[in-house]
Amino acid sequence: MTLLLQSVTDLDGRFLDVRIDGATVADVAPAGTLAPRPDDEVHDLAGHHLLPAPAEPHAHLDKALTSHRAPNATGDLAGAIVAIRQISEGFTHEDLVDRATRAAYEYLANGTTAIRTHADVGAHAGTRHARALVEVREALAGLVDVQVVALASAPWAPGEAELNARLLEEAVDLGVDLVGGAPHMWADRAAGLDLSFGVAQRRGLPLDLHTDETLDPTAQGLLHLAQRVRSTGFAHGATASHCVSLGVHPLDVARATAAEVAAAGVGVVALPQTNLYLQGRDAPVATPRGLTAVRTLLEAGAVVGAGGDNLRDPFNPMGRADATEAASLLVTSGHLSTREAWDAVSAAARRCMGLPVPAVVVGAPAEFVAIAAESLDAAVAGAGTARVVLSRGRVVASTQVQRVVTGRAVSQS
């Protein structure tokens, strides 16, 4: 079975017919010129923008859907950590699997066909979260591409550093895909970097670190990670997520760091929803944006992806598992163009994840979301819009929308 998508509009505004054969684009032609074949499954998508399907490069499926269980009393990062630790002991394996699976389907319904999720590993969680998310990854194989990062917790009490190191090794033995950590949360930040970097290097796994999730202008974790990658020749792939402090560094300092990041090939993942929520609460006047220096990084040639991070948990009680939210925030708070913002949540996010990039080009991967909209701006702005999700040669999700005002249907897709 092949898919024939009729009368779609691509990122460049071209009006096209597109045939998909299995996992790849088989044919592209002006709209109305590809005749249906007997084995085509035909979809008339007139009025839809066909966009590269987004990927979520930084999720926490183990925490998802828990904001009602443990409100964040202070609203900041420290309050979120306290809140999640208060309830994590009650997370059973079944609960972790159930919430993570429901969250993954929510992402998929909105167009996201690949997810990188962090799994807490440490004294408060053991390896339970990693074990559950590896199970979810296997159960969803062939539908959603899930990558699991073992997120080594920072030590909160004496002896936890050694315990967390052992647990990180155990998580790798369970079959996680990447090594993670949060060195900026350690009292000794160098030791935090040493732990995660060392395990990734020994085990031959990619690295994805929570990095400088703080508005402290002296934090230089991103620079230190890039320098470590270059000096060691680390070749397994490295990603730095958050990198909030870069947004408050002096411009010359930020540019120098961005140049080092680009030279090292470290991908940076911006997470506007969560960081706008958590950061800057101690600055009631001229509150900083809580966003990494996306423009400076792009100008340096770094790969800058973006994601949603938390999905209705103590770190972000909002979140809707929809890449249009992250993209629209990059436009409004990061001052990117709409095209740049969509690239961040799709092509660049996939590059950070080591995945091939979809495109409306013959031979390219055919991972798409078709959104009913009159323009790219409308597509990216449009939460709750009608959409069709195409992955692995089939329609895997679709959303229809009907709006009624005083008894009259005003919009139907």
Short mmCIF file of C-alpha atoms in Angstrom, two decimals:
data_model
loop_
_atom_site.label_atom_id
_atom_site.label_comp_id
_atom_site.label_asym_id
_atom_site.label_seq_id
_atom_site.Cartn_x
_atom_site.Cartn_y
_atom_site.Cartn_z
CA MET A 1 0.00 0.00 0.00
CA THR A 2 1.25 3.47 -0.88
CA LEU A 3 -0.13 6.80 0.30
CA LEU A 4 -1.07 9.55 -2.16
CA LEU A 5 -1.41 12.94 -0.52
CA GLN A 6 -3.23 15.28 -2.85
CA SER A 7 -3.07 19.09 -2.94
CA VAL A 8 -0.84 19.72 0.08
CA THR A 9 1.20 22.88 0.70
CA ASP A 10 4.81 22.35 1.78
CA LEU A 11 7.14 24.51 3.89
CA ASP A 12 8.16 26.47 0.80
CA GLY A 13 4.55 27.23 -0.14
CA ARG A 14 4.50 24.79 -3.07
CA PHE A 15 1.14 23.22 -3.95
CA LEU A 16 1.89 19.52 -4.44
CA ASP A 17 0.87 15.91 -4.73
CA VAL A 18 3.10 13.58 -2.72
CA ARG A 19 3.29 9.79 -2.92
CA ILE A 20 4.74 7.87 0.04
CA ASP A 21 5.96 4.30 -0.31
CA GLY A 22 6.77 2.72 3.04
CA ALA A 23 9.09 4.94 5.03
CA THR A 24 10.16 7.22 2.19
CA VAL A 25 8.86 9.85 -0.20
CA ALA A 26 8.46 8.16 -3.60
CA ASP A 27 7.18 10.95 -5.83
CA VAL A 28 6.56 14.71 -5.69
CA ALA A 29 4.74 16.66 -8.40
CA PRO A 30 2.57 19.77 -8.84
CA ALA A 31 -0.88 19.37 -7.34
CA GLY A 32 -3.32 17.53 -9.58
CA THR A 33 -0.67 15.79 -11.67
CA LEU A 34 -0.12 12.50 -9.82
CA ALA A 35 -2.84 10.12 -10.92
CA PRO A 36 -3.98 7.61 -8.30
CA ARG A 37 -2.72 4.07 -8.74
CA PRO A 38 -4.64 0.92 -7.78
CA ASP A 39 -2.50 0.41 -4.66
CA ASP A 40 -2.68 4.05 -3.49
CA GLU A 41 -4.49 5.02 -0.32
CA VAL A 42 -5.62 8.49 -1.37
CA HIS A 43 -5.93 11.43 1.03
CA ASP A 44 -7.24 14.77 -0.22
CA LEU A 45 -5.39 17.27 1.97
CA ALA A 46 -6.33 20.49 0.25
CA GLY A 47 -6.00 23.31 2.77
CA HIS A 48 -3.34 21.45 4.77
CA HIS A 49 0.31 22.33 5.26
CA LEU A 50 2.49 19.23 5.06
CA LEU A 51 5.29 19.76 7.58
CA PRO A 52 8.19 17.58 8.71
CA ALA A 53 6.86 15.74 11.73
CA PRO A 54 8.16 17.16 14.99
CA ALA A 55 10.28 15.19 17.42
CA GLU A 56 10.30 15.78 21.17
CA PRO A 57 14.01 15.93 22.08
CA HIS A 58 13.50 16.36 25.82
CA ALA A 59 10.58 14.80 27.69
CA HIS A 60 10.06 13.38 31.17
CA LEU A 61 7.47 10.68 30.59
CA ASP A 62 8.10 9.25 34.06
CA LYS A 63 6.87 12.52 35.63
CA ALA A 64 4.08 13.26 33.15
CA LEU A 65 0.51 13.91 34.24
CA THR A 66 1.23 14.38 37.95
CA SER A 67 0.76 18.12 38.55
CA HIS A 68 -2.49 17.46 40.41
CA ARG A 69 -0.74 15.02 42.75
CA ALA A 70 2.00 17.39 43.92
CA PRO A 71 1.60 21.12 43.28
CA ASN A 72 4.82 23.14 43.12
CA ALA A 73 4.56 25.29 46.25
CA THR A 74 7.16 27.86 45.18
CA GLY A 75 6.80 27.60 41.42
CA ASP A 76 10.54 27.41 40.81
CA LEU A 77 12.96 24.59 40.00
CA ALA A 78 13.73 23.82 43.64
CA GLY A 79 10.01 23.62 44.44
CA ALA A 80 9.42 21.27 41.53
CA ILE A 81 12.20 18.94 42.68
CA VAL A 82 10.78 18.86 46.22
CA ALA A 83 7.28 18.17 44.91
CA ILE A 84 8.28 15.31 42.62
CA ARG A 85 10.37 13.67 45.32
CA GLN A 86 7.40 13.78 47.67
CA ILE A 87 5.37 11.55 45.39
CA SER A 88 7.99 9.49 43.56
CA GLU A 89 8.05 6.78 46.24
CA GLY A 90 4.44 6.10 45.34
CA PHE A 91 5.19 5.55 41.66
CA THR A 92 4.60 1.87 41.00
CA HIS A 93 5.88 0.21 37.86
CA GLU A 94 2.33 0.04 36.54
CA ASP A 95 1.73 3.72 37.24
CA LEU A 96 4.95 4.75 35.50
CA VAL A 97 4.18 2.63 32.44
CA ASP A 98 0.57 3.80 32.25
CA ARG A 99 1.31 7.53 32.48
CA ALA A 100 4.27 7.35 30.12
CA THR A 101 2.23 5.44 27.55
CA ARG A 102 -0.69 7.86 27.75
CA ALA A 103 1.68 10.79 27.38
CA ALA A 104 3.40 9.22 24.37
CA TYR A 105 0.05 8.73 22.63
CA GLU A 106 -0.81 12.36 23.36
CA TYR A 107 2.41 13.45 21.67
CA LEU A 108 1.71 11.17 18.70
CA ALA A 109 -1.83 12.45 18.24
CA ASN A 110 -0.43 15.96 17.91
CA GLY A 111 2.15 14.95 15.30
CA THR A 112 5.27 13.96 17.24
CA THR A 113 6.62 10.63 16.00
CA ALA A 114 9.87 10.46 18.01
CA ILE A 115 10.45 11.16 21.71
CA ARG A 116 13.59 11.33 23.81
CA THR A 117 12.62 10.92 27.44
CA HIS A 118 14.73 11.23 30.55
CA ALA A 119 14.28 8.71 33.37
CA ASP A 120 15.22 9.64 36.92
CA VAL A 121 18.00 7.43 38.29
CA GLY A 122 19.23 7.90 41.83
CA ALA A 123 18.72 7.30 45.52
CA HIS A 124 15.12 8.53 45.48
CA ALA A 125 14.07 6.47 42.45
CA GLY A 126 16.54 3.62 42.09
CA THR A 127 16.29 2.36 38.53
CA ARG A 128 12.49 1.93 38.57
CA HIS A 129 11.86 4.80 36.17
CA ALA A 130 14.44 3.58 33.67
CA ARG A 131 13.06 0.07 33.79
CA ALA A 132 9.51 1.31 33.13
CA LEU A 133 10.49 3.59 30.26
CA VAL A 134 12.54 0.89 28.56
CA GLU A 135 9.39 -1.24 28.68
CA VAL A 136 7.35 1.58 27.17
CA ARG A 137 9.98 2.04 24.45
CA GLU A 138 9.69 -1.63 23.47
CA ALA A 139 5.89 -1.62 23.58
CA LEU A 140 5.65 1.41 21.28
CA ALA A 141 8.32 0.29 18.81
CA GLY A 142 7.04 0.68 15.27
CA LEU A 143 4.64 3.42 16.29
CA VAL A 144 6.71 6.00 18.19
CA ASP A 145 10.52 6.08 18.20
CA VAL A 146 11.34 6.40 21.92
CA GLN A 147 14.85 7.04 23.26
CA VAL A 148 15.48 6.66 27.01
CA VAL A 149 18.08 8.75 28.84
CA ALA A 150 19.30 7.62 32.28
CA LEU A 151 19.15 10.91 34.19
CA ALA A 152 21.64 10.61 37.06
CA SER A 153 20.36 12.62 40.00
CA ALA A 154 22.54 15.05 41.88
CA PRO A 155 23.40 13.92 45.43
CA TRP A 156 21.17 15.36 48.14
CA ALA A 157 22.73 13.60 51.13
CA PRO A 158 26.09 12.08 52.14
CA GLY A 159 26.85 8.90 50.26
CA GLU A 160 24.36 9.56 47.48
CA ALA A 161 27.06 10.43 44.94
CA GLU A 162 28.52 6.93 45.15
CA LEU A 163 25.08 5.29 45.19
CA ASN A 164 23.89 7.32 42.21
CA ALA A 165 27.00 6.34 40.26
CA ARG A 166 26.28 2.65 40.84
CA LEU A 167 22.63 3.10 39.89
CA LEU A 168 23.61 4.88 36.68
CA GLU A 169 25.70 1.88 35.67
CA GLU A 170 22.76 -0.40 36.47
CA ALA A 171 20.47 1.71 34.30
CA VAL A 172 22.88 1.35 31.39
CA ASP A 173 22.79 -2.41 31.92
CA LEU A 174 18.99 -2.25 31.62
CA GLY A 175 19.36 -1.01 28.05
CA VAL A 176 18.85 2.76 28.12
CA ASP A 177 19.87 4.62 24.98
CA LEU A 178 21.74 7.57 26.44
CA VAL A 179 23.48 8.77 29.58
CA GLY A 180 22.24 11.93 31.27
CA GLY A 181 22.68 14.03 34.35
CA ALA A 182 22.39 17.54 35.73
CA PRO A 183 25.90 18.74 36.69
CA HIS A 184 24.68 22.25 37.50
CA MET A 185 22.68 20.79 40.40
CA TRP A 186 25.81 19.35 42.04
CA ALA A 187 27.71 21.26 44.70
CA ASP A 188 30.77 20.13 42.78
CA ARG A 189 29.74 20.74 39.18
CA ALA A 190 32.93 19.25 37.77
CA ALA A 191 32.22 15.98 39.61
CA GLY A 192 28.72 15.90 38.13
CA LEU A 193 30.10 16.27 34.63
CA ASP A 194 32.80 13.67 35.32
CA LEU A 195 30.23 11.09 36.38
CA SER A 196 27.91 11.27 33.37
CA PHE A 197 30.64 11.92 30.82
CA GLY A 198 32.76 9.08 32.13
CA VAL A 199 29.95 6.52 31.97
CA ALA A 200 28.95 7.61 28.46
CA GLN A 201 32.53 7.38 27.27
CA ARG A 202 33.18 3.94 28.80
CA ARG A 203 29.87 2.50 27.61
CA GLY A 204 29.96 4.07 24.14
CA LEU A 205 26.63 5.85 24.55
CA PRO A 206 25.49 9.34 23.54
CA LEU A 207 25.25 11.99 26.25
CA ASP A 208 22.33 14.33 26.98
CA LEU A 209 22.85 16.61 29.97
CA HIS A 210 20.58 19.05 31.74
CA THR A 211 22.93 22.01 31.51
CA ASP A 212 22.93 25.41 33.25
CA GLU A 213 19.22 25.38 34.06
CA THR A 214 19.76 28.58 35.98
CA LEU A 215 19.90 32.33 35.43
CA ASP A 216 23.23 32.46 37.26
CA PRO A 217 25.40 34.51 34.87
CA THR A 218 28.54 32.74 36.08
CA ALA A 219 27.35 29.24 35.11
CA GLN A 220 29.59 27.84 32.37
CA GLY A 221 28.50 24.20 32.15
CA LEU A 222 27.74 24.43 28.44
CA LEU A 223 31.22 25.73 27.68
CA HIS A 224 32.83 23.06 29.86
CA LEU A 225 30.84 20.31 28.15
CA ALA A 226 31.85 21.53 24.69
CA GLN A 227 35.48 21.78 25.74
CA ARG A 228 35.37 18.25 27.20
CA VAL A 229 33.87 16.86 23.98
CA ARG A 230 36.57 18.49 21.87
CA SER A 231 39.50 17.63 24.13
CA THR A 232 38.55 13.95 24.45
CA GLY A 233 37.35 13.40 20.89
CA PHE A 234 34.05 12.11 22.28
CA ALA A 235 32.32 10.77 19.16
CA HIS A 236 29.06 9.26 20.42
CA GLY A 237 27.00 12.45 20.24
CA ALA A 238 26.37 15.08 22.91
CA THR A 239 23.34 17.24 23.65
CA ALA A 240 22.96 20.03 26.19
CA SER A 241 19.41 20.84 27.25
CA HIS A 242 18.10 24.06 28.82
CA CYS A 243 21.32 26.16 28.80
CA VAL A 244 19.33 29.03 30.33
CA SER A 245 22.33 30.90 31.72
CA LEU A 246 23.65 31.51 28.20
CA GLY A 247 20.72 33.86 27.70
CA VAL A 248 22.00 36.21 30.43
CA HIS A 249 25.70 36.08 29.62
CA PRO A 250 27.30 39.20 28.11
CA LEU A 251 27.08 39.01 24.33
CA ASP A 252 30.80 38.50 23.80
CA VAL A 253 30.85 35.66 26.33
CA ALA A 254 27.74 34.05 24.80
CA ARG A 255 29.24 34.28 21.31
CA ALA A 256 32.50 32.69 22.42
CA THR A 257 30.61 29.83 24.08
CA ALA A 258 28.34 29.38 21.06
CA ALA A 259 31.38 29.14 18.78
CA GLU A 260 32.87 26.43 21.00
CA VAL A 261 29.55 24.55 21.04
CA ALA A 262 29.31 24.65 17.25
CA ALA A 263 32.91 23.50 16.84
CA ALA A 264 32.31 20.61 19.24
CA GLY A 265 29.14 19.53 17.47
CA VAL A 266 27.13 19.68 20.69
CA GLY A 267 23.41 20.04 20.03
CA VAL A 268 21.48 22.48 22.21
CA VAL A 269 17.83 21.94 23.13
CA ALA A 270 15.80 24.98 24.14
CA LEU A 271 12.79 24.30 26.36
CA PRO A 272 10.75 27.49 26.49
CA GLN A 273 7.60 26.33 28.28
CA THR A 274 9.23 24.91 31.38
CA ASN A 275 12.00 27.48 31.63
CA LEU A 276 9.65 30.42 31.22
CA TYR A 277 7.58 28.90 34.02
CA LEU A 278 10.38 28.02 36.44
CA GLN A 279 12.98 30.73 35.92
CA GLY A 280 13.10 34.37 36.96
CA ARG A 281 10.70 34.21 39.89
CA ASP A 282 13.05 36.18 42.10
CA ALA A 283 12.99 39.11 39.64
CA PRO A 284 9.49 40.64 39.84
CA VAL A 285 10.57 43.61 37.69
CA ALA A 286 12.13 43.19 34.22
CA THR A 287 11.83 39.42 34.64
CA PRO A 288 14.32 37.61 32.37
CA ARG A 289 12.89 35.32 29.73
CA GLY A 290 14.46 32.12 31.06
CA LEU A 291 15.49 31.03 27.58
CA THR A 292 18.85 30.13 26.11
CA ALA A 293 20.48 32.44 23.55
CA VAL A 294 18.87 30.82 20.53
CA ARG A 295 19.83 33.49 18.01
CA THR A 296 23.45 33.64 19.14
CA LEU A 297 23.74 29.85 18.91
CA LEU A 298 22.18 29.77 15.44
CA GLU A 299 24.48 32.53 14.20
CA ALA A 300 27.45 30.48 15.41
CA GLY A 301 26.27 27.48 13.39
CA ALA A 302 25.19 25.32 16.33
CA VAL A 303 22.30 22.89 16.01
CA VAL A 304 19.44 24.27 18.12
CA GLY A 305 16.48 22.02 18.71
CA ALA A 306 13.49 22.72 20.92
CA GLY A 307 10.94 20.75 22.86
CA GLY A 308 8.23 20.87 25.46
CA ASP A 309 10.07 19.25 28.39
CA ASN A 310 7.44 18.66 31.05
CA LEU A 311 3.86 17.59 30.51
CA ARG A 312 1.57 18.72 33.32
CA ASP A 313 3.83 17.88 36.24
CA PRO A 314 5.33 19.98 39.08
CA PHE A 315 7.93 21.41 36.69
CA ASN A 316 5.22 22.71 34.35
CA PRO A 317 1.52 22.34 35.18
CA MET A 318 0.64 23.27 31.62
CA GLY A 319 2.20 21.57 28.60
CA ARG A 320 0.04 20.00 25.93
CA ALA A 321 2.40 17.55 24.19
CA ASP A 322 2.17 19.67 21.05
CA ALA A 323 5.22 20.97 19.20
CA THR A 324 3.25 23.99 18.02
CA GLU A 325 3.43 25.27 21.61
CA ALA A 326 7.23 25.19 21.75
CA ALA A 327 7.52 26.61 18.25
CA SER A 328 5.13 29.48 18.88
CA LEU A 329 6.97 30.37 22.09
CA LEU A 330 10.25 30.47 20.16
CA VAL A 331 8.63 33.00 17.85
CA THR A 332 7.22 35.19 20.62
CA SER A 333 9.94 34.90 23.26
CA GLY A 334 12.95 33.83 21.20
CA HIS A 335 12.24 36.13 18.25
CA LEU A 336 12.75 33.39 15.68
CA SER A 337 10.88 33.38 12.40
CA THR A 338 8.06 30.87 12.10
CA ARG A 339 10.12 28.80 9.69
CA GLU A 340 13.13 28.80 12.06
CA ALA A 341 10.90 27.82 14.97
CA TRP A 342 9.39 24.85 13.12
CA ASP A 343 12.84 23.75 12.07
CA ALA A 344 13.85 23.76 15.75
CA VAL A 345 11.06 21.38 16.78
CA SER A 346 11.40 19.12 13.73
CA ALA A 347 14.62 18.96 11.70
CA ALA A 348 16.97 20.30 14.38
CA ALA A 349 15.32 18.27 17.12
CA ARG A 350 15.85 15.14 15.04
CA ARG A 351 19.48 16.07 14.41
CA CYS A 352 19.99 16.38 18.16
CA MET A 353 18.47 12.92 18.50
CA GLY A 354 20.61 11.41 15.74
CA LEU A 355 17.57 10.75 13.53
CA PRO A 356 17.16 11.32 9.79
CA VAL A 357 15.29 14.48 8.79
CA PRO A 358 11.99 14.28 6.86
CA ALA A 359 11.50 16.43 3.77
CA VAL A 360 9.16 16.67 0.79
CA VAL A 361 11.90 15.33 -1.45
CA VAL A 362 12.05 12.01 -3.27
CA GLY A 363 13.97 9.50 -1.17
CA ALA A 364 13.63 11.47 2.08
CA PRO A 365 12.08 10.00 5.23
CA ALA A 366 8.28 10.33 5.14
CA GLU A 367 7.49 11.48 8.67
CA PHE A 368 4.94 14.27 8.35
CA VAL A 369 2.13 16.11 10.05
CA ALA A 370 -0.48 17.74 7.82
CA ILE A 371 -2.12 20.68 9.59
CA ALA A 372 -5.26 22.38 8.29
CA ALA A 373 -4.24 26.05 8.01
CA GLU A 374 -4.13 28.88 5.50
CA SER A 375 -0.47 29.68 6.18
CA LEU A 376 2.61 28.42 7.99
CA ASP A 377 1.98 31.04 10.69
CA ALA A 378 -1.53 29.70 11.20
CA ALA A 379 -0.30 26.11 11.27
CA VAL A 380 2.32 26.79 13.95
CA ALA A 381 0.00 29.02 15.97
CA GLY A 382 -2.88 26.58 15.77
CA ALA A 383 -3.35 24.60 18.94
CA GLY A 384 -6.30 22.26 18.59
CA THR A 385 -6.23 22.34 14.80
CA ALA A 386 -7.25 19.50 12.51
CA ARG A 387 -4.24 17.43 11.56
CA VAL A 388 -3.17 14.13 10.03
CA VAL A 389 -0.04 12.34 11.27
CA LEU A 390 1.86 10.17 8.80
CA SER A 391 4.61 7.79 9.87
CA ARG A 392 6.17 4.61 8.54
CA GLY A 393 3.94 4.56 5.47
CA ARG A 394 0.60 4.95 7.17
CA VAL A 395 -1.72 7.40 8.89
CA VAL A 396 -1.09 6.85 12.60
CA ALA A 397 -3.31 9.60 14.01
CA SER A 398 -5.82 12.19 12.89
CA THR A 399 -7.76 14.98 14.54
CA GLN A 400 -10.99 16.52 13.27
CA VAL A 401 -12.29 19.83 14.57
CA GLN A 402 -15.78 21.34 14.52
CA ARG A 403 -16.58 24.66 16.18
CA VAL A 404 -20.13 25.77 16.84
CA VAL A 405 -21.09 29.30 17.85
CA THR A 406 -24.74 29.95 18.88
CA GLY A 407 -25.85 26.84 17.07
CA ARG A 408 -23.99 27.55 13.83
CA ALA A 409 -20.95 25.56 12.66
CA VAL A 410 -18.27 28.13 11.91
CA SER A 411 -15.31 25.86 11.26
CA GLN A 412 -15.15 22.22 10.33
CA SER A 413 -12.17 20.14 9.20
#
